[in-house]
Each structure stands twice: as structure tokens, then as C-alpha cells.
Coordinates of N, CA and C in Angstrom, one line a residue:
Chain H
G159 N -1.2 -42.3 65.0 CA -0.9 -41.0 64.3 C 0.0 -41.2 63.1
A160 N 0.2 -40.1 62.4 CA 1.0 -40.1 61.2 C 2.5 -40.1 61.5
G161 N 2.8 -39.5 62.6 CA 4.3 -39.4 62.9 C 4.5 -39.9 64.3
V162 N 5.8 -39.8 64.7 CA 6.2 -40.1 66.1 C 5.8 -38.9 67.0
S163 N 5.1 -39.2 68.0 CA 4.6 -38.2 68.9 C 5.3 -38.3 70.3
Q164 N 5.8 -37.2 70.8 CA 6.5 -37.1 72.1 C 5.8 -36.1 73.0
S165 N 5.7 -36.5 74.2 CA 5.1 -35.5 75.2 C 5.8 -35.6 76.5
P166 N 5.9 -34.5 77.3 CA 5.5 -33.2 76.8 C 6.6 -32.6 75.9
S167 N 6.3 -31.5 75.2 CA 7.2 -30.8 74.4 C 8.3 -30.2 75.2
N168 N 8.0 -29.6 76.3 CA 8.9 -29.0 77.2 C 8.6 -29.4 78.6
K169 N 9.7 -29.6 79.4 CA 9.5 -29.9 80.8 C 10.5 -29.2 81.6
V170 N 10.1 -28.5 82.6 CA 11.0 -27.9 83.6 C 10.7 -28.6 84.9
T171 N 11.8 -29.0 85.5 CA 11.7 -29.7 86.8 C 12.8 -29.3 87.7
E172 N 12.5 -29.5 89.0 CA 13.5 -29.1 90.0 C 14.5 -30.3 90.2
K173 N 15.7 -29.9 90.5 CA 16.7 -30.9 90.7 C 16.3 -31.8 91.8
G174 N 16.5 -33.1 91.6 CA 16.1 -34.2 92.5 C 14.7 -34.8 92.3
K175 N 13.9 -34.2 91.4 CA 12.6 -34.8 91.1 C 12.8 -35.8 90.0
D176 N 11.8 -36.7 89.9 CA 11.7 -37.7 88.9 C 10.9 -37.2 87.7
V177 N 11.2 -37.5 86.5 CA 10.4 -37.1 85.3 C 10.2 -38.3 84.4
E178 N 9.1 -38.3 83.7 CA 8.7 -39.3 82.7 C 8.5 -38.7 81.4
L179 N 9.2 -39.2 80.4 CA 9.0 -38.7 79.0 C 8.3 -39.8 78.2
R180 N 7.4 -39.4 77.4 CA 6.6 -40.4 76.6 C 6.9 -40.3 75.1
C181 N 6.8 -41.5 74.5 CA 7.0 -41.5 73.1 C 5.9 -42.5 72.5
D182 N 5.2 -42.0 71.5 CA 4.2 -42.8 70.7 C 4.8 -43.0 69.4
P183 N 5.3 -44.2 69.0 CA 5.9 -44.4 67.7 C 4.9 -44.5 66.6
I184 N 5.3 -44.5 65.4 CA 4.5 -44.8 64.3 C 3.9 -46.2 64.3
S185 N 2.6 -46.3 64.1 CA 1.9 -47.6 64.2 C 2.6 -48.6 63.3
G186 N 2.9 -49.8 63.8 CA 3.5 -50.9 63.1 C 5.0 -50.9 63.1
H187 N 5.6 -49.8 63.6 CA 7.1 -49.8 63.7 C 7.6 -50.7 64.9
T188 N 8.5 -51.6 64.6 CA 9.0 -52.5 65.6 C 10.2 -52.0 66.4
A189 N 10.9 -51.1 65.8 CA 12.1 -50.5 66.5 C 11.8 -49.2 67.1
L190 N 12.3 -48.9 68.3 CA 12.2 -47.6 68.9 C 13.5 -47.2 69.6
Y191 N 13.9 -46.0 69.4 CA 15.1 -45.5 69.9 C 14.9 -44.3 70.8
W192 N 15.7 -44.1 71.8 CA 15.8 -42.9 72.5 C 17.2 -42.3 72.4
Y193 N 17.3 -41.0 72.1 CA 18.6 -40.3 72.0 C 18.5 -39.1 72.9
R194 N 19.7 -38.6 73.3 CA 19.7 -37.3 74.0 C 20.6 -36.4 73.2
Q195 N 20.2 -35.1 73.2 CA 20.9 -34.1 72.4 C 21.1 -32.9 73.3
S196 N 22.3 -32.7 73.7 CA 22.6 -31.5 74.5 C 22.8 -30.3 73.6
L197 N 22.7 -29.1 74.1 CA 22.7 -27.9 73.3 C 23.8 -27.8 72.4
G198 N 23.5 -27.8 71.1 CA 24.5 -27.6 70.0 C 25.4 -28.9 69.8
Q199 N 25.0 -30.0 70.4 CA 25.7 -31.2 70.3 C 25.0 -32.2 69.4
G200 N 25.7 -33.3 69.1 CA 25.2 -34.4 68.4 C 24.2 -35.3 69.2
L201 N 23.8 -36.4 68.6 CA 22.9 -37.3 69.3 C 23.6 -38.4 70.0
E202 N 23.3 -38.5 71.3 CA 23.8 -39.5 72.1 C 22.8 -40.6 72.3
F203 N 23.2 -41.8 71.9 CA 22.3 -43.0 72.0 C 22.1 -43.3 73.5
L204 N 20.8 -43.6 73.8 CA 20.4 -44.0 75.1 C 20.0 -45.5 75.2
I205 N 19.0 -45.8 74.4 CA 18.4 -47.2 74.5 C 17.7 -47.5 73.2
Y206 N 17.6 -48.8 72.9 CA 17.0 -49.2 71.6 C 16.1 -50.5 71.9
F207 N 14.9 -50.4 71.5 CA 14.0 -51.6 71.5 C 13.7 -52.1 70.1
Q208 N 13.8 -53.4 70.0 CA 13.5 -54.0 68.7 C 12.6 -55.2 69.0
G209 N 11.3 -55.1 68.6 CA 10.4 -56.2 68.7 C 10.3 -56.7 70.1
N210 N 10.4 -58.0 70.2 CA 10.3 -58.7 71.5 C 11.7 -59.0 72.1
S211 N 12.8 -58.5 71.4 CA 14.1 -58.8 71.8 C 14.4 -57.9 73.1
A212 N 15.4 -58.4 73.8 CA 15.9 -57.6 75.0 C 16.4 -56.3 74.5
P213 N 16.0 -55.2 75.1 CA 16.5 -53.9 74.7 C 18.0 -53.7 74.8
D214 N 18.6 -52.9 74.0 CA 20.0 -52.5 74.1 C 20.0 -51.3 75.0
K215 N 20.5 -51.4 76.2 CA 20.5 -50.4 77.2 C 21.9 -49.8 77.3
S216 N 22.8 -50.1 76.4 CA 24.2 -49.8 76.6 C 24.5 -48.3 76.7
G217 N 23.5 -47.4 76.2 CA 23.8 -46.0 76.2 C 23.3 -45.3 77.4
L218 N 22.5 -45.9 78.2 CA 22.0 -45.2 79.4 C 23.2 -44.8 80.3
P219 N 23.2 -43.5 80.6 CA 24.4 -42.9 81.3 C 24.5 -43.3 82.8
S220 N 23.4 -43.6 83.4 CA 23.5 -44.0 84.8 C 22.3 -44.8 85.2
D221 N 22.3 -45.4 86.4 CA 21.1 -46.2 86.8 C 19.9 -45.3 87.2
R222 N 20.1 -44.0 87.1 CA 18.9 -43.1 87.3 C 18.0 -43.1 86.0
F223 N 18.6 -43.6 84.9 CA 17.8 -43.6 83.7 C 17.3 -45.0 83.5
S224 N 16.0 -45.1 83.0 CA 15.4 -46.3 82.7 C 14.3 -46.1 81.6
A225 N 14.0 -47.1 80.9 CA 13.0 -47.0 79.9 C 12.2 -48.3 79.7
E226 N 11.0 -48.2 79.3 CA 10.2 -49.4 79.0 C 9.3 -49.1 77.8
R227 N 9.0 -50.2 77.2 CA 8.1 -50.1 76.1 C 7.0 -51.1 76.3
T228 N 5.8 -50.6 76.4 CA 4.6 -51.5 76.7 C 3.9 -51.9 75.5
G229 N 3.6 -53.2 75.4 CA 2.9 -53.8 74.3 C 3.5 -53.5 72.9
G230 N 4.8 -53.3 72.9 CA 5.5 -53.1 71.7 C 5.2 -51.8 71.0
S231 N 4.6 -50.9 71.8 CA 4.2 -49.6 71.2 C 4.8 -48.4 72.0
V232 N 4.0 -47.9 72.9 CA 4.4 -46.7 73.6 C 5.6 -46.9 74.5
S233 N 6.5 -46.0 74.6 CA 7.6 -46.1 75.4 C 7.7 -44.9 76.4
T234 N 8.2 -45.2 77.6 CA 8.4 -44.1 78.6 C 9.9 -44.2 79.0
L235 N 10.5 -43.0 79.0 CA 11.9 -42.8 79.5 C 11.7 -42.1 80.9
T236 N 12.3 -42.8 81.9 CA 12.2 -42.2 83.2 C 13.6 -41.8 83.7
I237 N 13.6 -40.6 84.2 CA 14.9 -40.1 84.9 C 14.6 -39.8 86.3
Q238 N 15.3 -40.6 87.2 CA 15.1 -40.4 88.6 C 16.1 -39.4 89.2
R239 N 15.7 -38.7 90.2 CA 16.6 -37.8 90.9 C 17.3 -36.9 89.9
T240 N 16.6 -36.1 89.1 CA 17.2 -35.4 88.1 C 18.3 -34.5 88.5
Q241 N 19.3 -34.3 87.7 CA 20.5 -33.4 87.9 C 20.5 -32.4 86.8
Q242 N 21.2 -31.3 87.0 CA 21.3 -30.2 86.0 C 21.9 -30.7 84.7
E243 N 22.8 -31.7 84.8 CA 23.4 -32.2 83.6 C 22.5 -33.0 82.7
D244 N 21.3 -33.3 83.3 CA 20.3 -34.1 82.5 C 19.6 -33.2 81.6
S245 N 19.7 -31.8 81.7 CA 19.1 -30.9 80.8 C 19.5 -31.1 79.4
A246 N 18.6 -31.4 78.5 CA 18.8 -31.7 77.1 C 17.5 -31.8 76.4
V247 N 17.6 -32.1 75.1 CA 16.5 -32.5 74.3 C 16.5 -34.0 74.2
Y248 N 15.4 -34.6 74.5 CA 15.4 -36.1 74.4 C 14.5 -36.5 73.2
L249 N 15.2 -37.1 72.3 CA 14.5 -37.5 71.0 C 14.2 -38.9 70.9
C250 N 13.0 -39.2 70.4 CA 12.5 -40.6 70.2 C 12.4 -40.8 68.7
A251 N 12.7 -42.0 68.3 CA 12.6 -42.4 66.9 C 12.1 -43.8 66.8
S252 N 11.4 -44.1 65.7 CA 10.9 -45.4 65.4 C 11.2 -45.8 64.0
S253 N 11.2 -47.1 63.7 CA 11.4 -47.6 62.3 C 10.8 -49.0 62.2
W254 N 10.7 -49.4 60.9 CA 10.4 -50.8 60.7 C 11.7 -51.6 61.0
G255 N 11.5 -52.9 60.9 CA 12.7 -53.8 61.1 C 13.7 -53.7 60.0
D256 N 13.2 -53.2 58.8 CA 14.1 -53.1 57.7 C 15.2 -52.1 57.9
R257 N 16.5 -52.5 58.0 CA 17.5 -51.6 58.4 C 17.9 -50.7 57.3
R258 N 17.4 -50.9 56.1 CA 17.7 -50.0 55.0 C 17.0 -48.7 55.2
V259 N 16.0 -48.7 55.9 CA 15.2 -47.5 56.1 C 15.6 -46.7 57.3
G260 N 15.8 -45.5 57.2 CA 16.2 -44.7 58.3 C 15.0 -44.5 59.3
A261 N 15.3 -44.1 60.5 CA 14.3 -44.0 61.5 C 13.6 -42.6 61.4
F262 N 12.4 -42.6 61.9 CA 11.5 -41.4 61.9 C 11.5 -40.8 63.3
F263 N 11.8 -39.5 63.4 CA 12.0 -38.9 64.7 C 10.7 -38.1 65.1
G264 N 10.5 -38.0 66.4 CA 9.6 -37.1 67.0 C 10.3 -35.7 67.1
Q265 N 9.5 -34.8 67.7 CA 10.1 -33.4 67.8 C 10.8 -33.2 69.1
G266 N 10.8 -34.3 69.9 CA 11.7 -34.2 71.1 C 11.0 -33.5 72.3
T267 N 11.5 -33.8 73.5 CA 11.1 -33.2 74.7 C 12.3 -32.4 75.2
R268 N 12.2 -31.1 75.4 CA 13.2 -30.3 76.0 C 13.1 -30.3 77.5
L269 N 14.1 -30.9 78.2 CA 14.0 -31.0 79.6 C 15.0 -30.0 80.2
T270 N 14.5 -29.2 81.1 CA 15.3 -28.3 81.8 C 15.3 -28.6 83.3
V271 N 16.4 -28.8 83.9 CA 16.5 -29.1 85.4 C 17.0 -27.9 86.1
V272 N 16.2 -27.3 87.0 CA 16.6 -26.0 87.6 C 16.9 -26.3 89.1
Chain Z
A116 N 34.1 -50.5 67.9 CA 32.8 -49.8 67.8 C 32.8 -48.9 66.6
Q117 N 31.7 -48.7 66.0 CA 31.6 -47.8 64.9 C 31.6 -46.3 65.3
T118 N 32.3 -45.5 64.6 CA 32.3 -44.1 64.9 C 32.0 -43.3 63.6
V119 N 31.4 -42.2 63.7 CA 31.1 -41.3 62.6 C 31.6 -39.9 62.9
T120 N 32.4 -39.3 62.0 CA 33.0 -38.1 62.2 C 32.6 -37.1 61.1
Q121 N 32.2 -35.9 61.6 CA 31.9 -34.8 60.7 C 32.9 -33.7 61.2
S122 N 33.8 -33.4 60.3 CA 34.9 -32.5 60.6 C 34.6 -31.0 60.5
Q123 N 33.5 -30.7 60.0 CA 33.1 -29.3 59.8 C 32.0 -28.9 60.7
P124 N 32.3 -28.3 61.8 CA 31.2 -27.9 62.8 C 30.2 -26.9 62.1
E125 N 30.8 -26.0 61.2 CA 29.9 -25.0 60.6 C 30.3 -24.9 59.1
M126 N 29.3 -24.6 58.3 CA 29.6 -24.3 56.9 C 28.6 -23.2 56.5
S127 N 29.0 -22.5 55.5 CA 28.0 -21.5 54.9 C 28.1 -21.5 53.4
V128 N 27.0 -21.1 52.8 CA 26.9 -21.1 51.4 C 26.0 -20.0 50.9
Q129 N 26.2 -19.5 49.8 CA 25.4 -18.4 49.2 C 24.2 -19.1 48.6
E130 N 23.1 -18.5 48.7 CA 21.8 -19.0 48.0 C 22.1 -19.3 46.5
A131 N 21.6 -20.4 46.1 CA 21.8 -20.9 44.7 C 23.1 -21.5 44.4
E132 N 24.1 -21.5 45.3 CA 25.4 -22.1 45.1 C 25.3 -23.5 45.6
T133 N 26.4 -24.2 45.5 CA 26.6 -25.6 45.9 C 27.5 -25.8 47.1
V134 N 27.1 -26.6 48.0 CA 28.0 -26.9 49.1 C 28.1 -28.4 49.4
T135 N 29.2 -28.8 49.9 CA 29.5 -30.2 50.2 C 29.8 -30.3 51.7
L136 N 29.1 -31.2 52.4 CA 29.3 -31.5 53.8 C 30.0 -32.9 53.9
S137 N 31.1 -32.9 54.7 CA 31.9 -34.1 54.8 C 31.5 -35.0 55.9
C138 N 31.7 -36.3 55.7 CA 31.4 -37.3 56.8 C 32.4 -38.5 56.5
T139 N 33.0 -38.9 57.5 CA 33.8 -40.2 57.5 C 33.3 -41.1 58.6
Y140 N 33.6 -42.4 58.4 CA 33.1 -43.3 59.4 C 34.2 -44.4 59.5
D141 N 34.1 -45.1 60.6 CA 35.0 -46.2 60.9 C 34.2 -47.5 61.2
T142 N 34.5 -48.5 60.4 CA 33.8 -49.8 60.6 C 34.6 -50.9 60.0
S143 N 34.4 -52.1 60.6 CA 35.0 -53.3 60.0 C 34.0 -54.1 59.2
E144 N 32.7 -53.6 59.2 CA 31.7 -54.3 58.5 C 31.8 -54.0 57.0
S145 N 31.2 -55.0 56.2 CA 31.2 -54.8 54.7 C 29.8 -54.4 54.2
D146 N 28.8 -54.7 55.0 CA 27.4 -54.3 54.7 C 26.9 -53.4 55.8
Y147 N 26.4 -52.3 55.3 CA 25.9 -51.3 56.2 C 25.1 -50.2 55.5
Y148 N 24.5 -49.3 56.2 CA 23.7 -48.2 55.6 C 24.2 -46.9 56.1
L149 N 24.1 -45.9 55.3 CA 24.5 -44.5 55.7 C 23.4 -43.6 55.4
F150 N 23.2 -42.6 56.2 CA 22.1 -41.6 56.1 C 22.6 -40.2 56.4
W151 N 21.9 -39.3 55.8 CA 22.0 -37.9 56.1 C 20.7 -37.4 56.7
Y152 N 20.7 -36.8 57.8 CA 19.5 -36.2 58.4 C 19.7 -34.7 58.5
K153 N 18.6 -34.0 58.4 CA 18.6 -32.5 58.6 C 17.8 -32.2 59.8
Q154 N 18.3 -31.3 60.6 CA 17.5 -30.8 61.8 C 17.4 -29.3 61.8
P155 N 16.3 -28.8 61.3 CA 16.1 -27.3 61.4 C 15.8 -26.9 62.8
P156 N 15.7 -25.6 63.0 CA 15.4 -25.1 64.4 C 14.2 -25.7 65.1
S157 N 13.3 -26.2 64.3 CA 12.1 -26.8 64.9 C 12.4 -28.1 65.7
R158 N 13.7 -28.6 65.6 CA 14.2 -29.8 66.2 C 13.8 -31.1 65.5
Q159 N 12.9 -31.0 64.6 CA 12.4 -32.2 63.9 C 13.5 -32.8 63.0
M160 N 14.0 -34.0 63.2 CA 15.0 -34.6 62.4 C 14.3 -35.2 61.2
I161 N 14.8 -34.8 60.0 CA 14.2 -35.2 58.7 C 15.3 -36.0 57.9
L162 N 14.9 -37.2 57.5 CA 15.8 -38.0 56.6 C 15.9 -37.3 55.3
V163 N 17.1 -37.0 54.9 CA 17.4 -36.4 53.6 C 17.7 -37.4 52.5
I164 N 18.6 -38.3 52.8 CA 19.0 -39.3 51.8 C 19.7 -40.4 52.5
R165 N 19.7 -41.6 51.8 CA 20.3 -42.8 52.4 C 21.1 -43.5 51.3
Q166 N 22.1 -44.3 51.7 CA 22.9 -45.1 50.8 C 23.2 -46.5 51.4
E167 N 23.0 -47.5 50.5 CA 23.3 -48.8 50.9 C 24.7 -49.1 50.5
A168 N 25.5 -49.7 51.4 CA 27.0 -49.8 51.1 C 27.3 -50.8 50.0
Y169 N 26.4 -51.7 49.7 CA 26.6 -52.7 48.6 C 26.3 -52.1 47.2
K170 N 25.7 -50.9 47.2 CA 25.4 -50.2 45.9 C 26.5 -49.3 45.6
Q171 N 27.1 -49.4 44.4 CA 28.2 -48.5 44.0 C 27.6 -47.2 43.5
Q172 N 26.4 -47.2 43.0 CA 25.8 -45.9 42.5 C 25.5 -45.0 43.7
N173 N 25.9 -43.7 43.5 CA 25.6 -42.7 44.5 C 24.1 -42.3 44.5
A174 N 23.6 -42.2 45.8 CA 22.2 -41.9 45.9 C 21.9 -40.4 45.5
T175 N 20.8 -40.1 45.0 CA 20.4 -38.8 44.6 C 18.9 -38.6 45.0
E176 N 18.6 -37.4 45.6 CA 17.3 -37.0 45.9 C 17.1 -35.6 45.5
N177 N 16.6 -35.3 44.3 CA 16.5 -33.9 43.9 C 17.8 -33.1 43.9
R178 N 17.8 -32.1 44.8 CA 19.0 -31.3 44.8 C 20.1 -31.9 45.7
F179 N 19.8 -33.0 46.4 CA 20.7 -33.6 47.3 C 21.4 -34.9 46.7
S180 N 22.6 -35.0 46.8 CA 23.3 -36.2 46.3 C 24.5 -36.5 47.2
V181 N 24.9 -37.7 47.1 CA 26.1 -38.1 48.0 C 27.2 -38.6 47.1
N182 N 28.4 -38.5 47.7 CA 29.6 -39.0 47.1 C 30.1 -40.1 48.1
F183 N 29.8 -41.4 47.8 CA 30.1 -42.5 48.6 C 31.4 -43.1 48.2
Q184 N 32.4 -43.1 49.0 CA 33.7 -43.7 48.7 C 33.9 -44.8 49.7
K185 N 33.5 -46.1 49.4 CA 33.6 -47.1 50.4 C 35.0 -47.4 50.9
A186 N 35.9 -47.5 50.0 CA 37.3 -47.8 50.4 C 37.8 -46.7 51.4
A187 N 37.5 -45.5 51.1 CA 37.9 -44.4 51.9 C 37.0 -44.2 53.1
K188 N 35.9 -44.9 53.2 CA 35.0 -44.7 54.3 C 34.5 -43.3 54.4
S189 N 34.1 -42.7 53.3 CA 33.7 -41.3 53.2 C 32.3 -41.3 52.6
F190 N 31.5 -40.3 53.1 CA 30.1 -40.2 52.7 C 29.7 -38.8 52.7
S191 N 30.0 -38.0 51.7 CA 29.8 -36.6 51.7 C 28.4 -36.3 51.1
L192 N 27.8 -35.2 51.5 CA 26.5 -34.7 51.0 C 26.7 -33.4 50.2
K193 N 26.2 -33.4 49.0 CA 26.3 -32.2 48.2 C 24.9 -31.7 48.0
I194 N 24.8 -30.4 48.3 CA 23.5 -29.7 48.1 C 23.7 -28.7 47.0
S195 N 22.9 -28.9 46.0 CA 23.0 -28.0 44.8 C 21.9 -27.0 44.9
D196 N 22.2 -25.8 44.2 CA 21.1 -24.7 44.2 C 20.6 -24.5 45.6
S197 N 21.5 -24.2 46.5 CA 21.1 -24.0 47.9 C 19.9 -23.0 48.1
Q198 N 19.0 -23.4 49.0 CA 17.9 -22.5 49.3 C 17.9 -22.1 50.8
L199 N 17.3 -21.0 51.1 CA 17.2 -20.5 52.5 C 16.7 -21.6 53.4
G200 N 15.8 -22.4 52.9 CA 15.2 -23.5 53.7 C 16.1 -24.6 54.0
D201 N 17.3 -24.6 53.3 CA 18.2 -25.7 53.6 C 19.1 -25.4 54.9
A202 N 19.0 -24.2 55.4 CA 19.7 -23.9 56.6 C 19.2 -24.8 57.8
A203 N 20.2 -25.5 58.3 CA 19.8 -26.5 59.4 C 21.1 -27.1 59.9
M204 N 21.0 -27.9 60.9 CA 22.1 -28.8 61.3 C 21.9 -30.1 60.5
Y205 N 23.0 -30.6 60.0 CA 23.0 -31.8 59.2 C 23.8 -32.9 59.9
F206 N 23.2 -34.1 60.1 CA 23.9 -35.2 60.7 C 24.1 -36.3 59.8
C207 N 25.2 -36.9 59.8 CA 25.5 -38.1 59.1 C 25.3 -39.3 60.1
A208 N 24.8 -40.4 59.6 CA 24.5 -41.5 60.5 C 24.8 -42.8 59.8
Y209 N 25.2 -43.8 60.6 CA 25.6 -45.2 60.2 C 24.8 -46.2 60.9
R210 N 24.5 -47.3 60.1 CA 23.8 -48.4 60.8 C 24.4 -49.7 60.1
K211 N 24.8 -50.7 60.8 CA 25.3 -51.9 60.2 C 24.2 -52.8 59.9
E212 N 24.5 -53.7 59.0 CA 23.5 -54.7 58.5 C 23.5 -55.9 59.4
T213 N 22.9 -55.7 60.6 CA 22.8 -56.7 61.6 C 21.6 -56.5 62.4
S214 N 20.8 -57.6 62.6 CA 19.6 -57.4 63.4 C 19.9 -56.8 64.8
G215 N 19.1 -55.8 65.2 CA 19.3 -55.2 66.4 C 20.3 -54.0 66.4
S216 N 20.8 -53.6 65.2 CA 21.8 -52.6 65.2 C 21.1 -51.2 65.3
R217 N 21.8 -50.3 65.9 CA 21.3 -48.9 66.1 C 21.9 -47.9 65.2
L218 N 21.4 -46.8 65.1 CA 21.9 -45.7 64.3 C 23.0 -44.9 65.1
T219 N 24.1 -44.7 64.6 CA 25.2 -44.0 65.2 C 25.4 -42.7 64.4
F220 N 25.4 -41.5 65.1 CA 25.4 -40.2 64.5 C 26.7 -39.6 64.7
G221 N 27.0 -38.7 63.7 CA 28.2 -37.8 63.8 C 27.8 -36.6 64.7
E222 N 28.7 -35.7 64.9 CA 28.5 -34.5 65.7 C 27.6 -33.4 65.1
G223 N 27.5 -33.5 63.8 CA 26.7 -32.5 63.1 C 27.5 -31.4 62.4
T224 N 26.9 -30.8 61.4 CA 27.4 -29.6 60.7 C 26.3 -28.6 60.6
Q225 N 26.6 -27.4 61.2 CA 25.6 -26.3 61.1 C 25.7 -25.6 59.8
L226 N 24.7 -25.7 58.9 CA 24.8 -25.0 57.6 C 24.0 -23.7 57.6
T227 N 24.7 -22.6 57.2 CA 24.0 -21.3 57.0 C 23.9 -21.0 55.6
V228 N 22.8 -20.6 55.1 CA 22.6 -20.2 53.8 C 22.4 -18.7 53.7
N229 N 23.3 -18.0 53.0 CA 23.2 -16.5 52.9 C 22.5 -16.0 51.7
P230 N 21.6 -15.1 51.9 CA 20.8 -14.6 50.7 C 21.6 -13.8 49.8

């Protein structure tokens, strides 16, 4: 596709359930990021994939959060045993390896845990 | 660790006027990149302008320009001839010139444009 695609756009889940959020990056982009944005707040880094290198997982808030990137393309962010504080917009971004170029973002998934 | 600070949670400007959004950052690196992103209510993050630290010339993109002061670690965004469509949350971001580096964002500035 022409841009970064995230699905679903909105997700409401019950506390304690697991959720999977999907990100389709721009074709050819080697870098992929996940960020979390709570209401009215800035972007909190979660995880970063760059090519075949080991991902930078330093931003994951707990072991309930995990992410994978298959075939260097699609990425899935999984949150297990969701809690109400997990409610936020989850943004995915991708970029070329050239660090001069900023990342391109998807429209995010709004997760609401009830 | 690198940090990015936006000291203005909210700003407002009259249509057609000029407004400047502030951003400071903390780094021990000499080579890095700085960005301003715009996030309208649609949630879509849009890259507005970028600056390479090794370039002394300030970046300009149409009505958007930056004032990059490397020694002061300051990177402000000036919006000229403000338009209603400029209303959005603006984020300053930093990325160091190292393989595997990530984007670090400030807390954002909510810009209101008054007609």
C-alpha cells in the first residue's frame, strides 16, 4: 500500500483478555516502530525493529507486551491479560534505513479496555 | 539518554499571524537529526520539517521554518501566515546518527488557530 496501515482502527476489549494489533509498513521500509500515546500525552516508545537486527525492546512496559515482525514486513503487537491502564492509541511507524528521513506513521489503533 | 522537552503545552495564534513553538533537547552526540511532526484530530502523524545537525542552515518548508541553535540545543518551529488547518498537536523529535537509533519525542504542543 501507499502508507502504513494499522488494524483494527478501534478495539474495545474486556479486562484480562488478550489483544493483537497489526501493522503493515510501507513496502521496502526496513525499520518499524511501535509507540503508545495516552490521551493528550506524548508518544511513548515501545519497540523498534531494524532489518535483521535484534529488536530494541527497551520500551515495552511489562512482560504482558510482546511484538514480532514476520518476514521483515508485517508486525503484530500483542498485549496479554489487558489492564485498564493499557487503554491508549497504539501507533506504528516505518522508515527506510536512512536516519535522515523521518518515519511515516499509520493512523493508529485506539484500544479501550473496559 | 536523550530527552526532548516542549515547554508549551498549549499555544494559540490568530489566523494569518506567526507563531513559534519551542523545543529543547539534551544529547551528548554531535551528529543527529531533528524533526517536527503534526498530529491533527485524525491521529495521523505528519512530518512537517526536518533538520540535520551538521547543517548550519535552518530548514524551510513553505510557511514552516525552524530556528536551530546547536550550541543551545534548541529547535523551534515557526509557522508563518497561520491557517485554520494548522491547528493540531505538534511534536518535536530527535534521532541520533547511529545505526539502530529510534525517534524520541517531546510531550507535544497543542496549537489552536483562531479565525
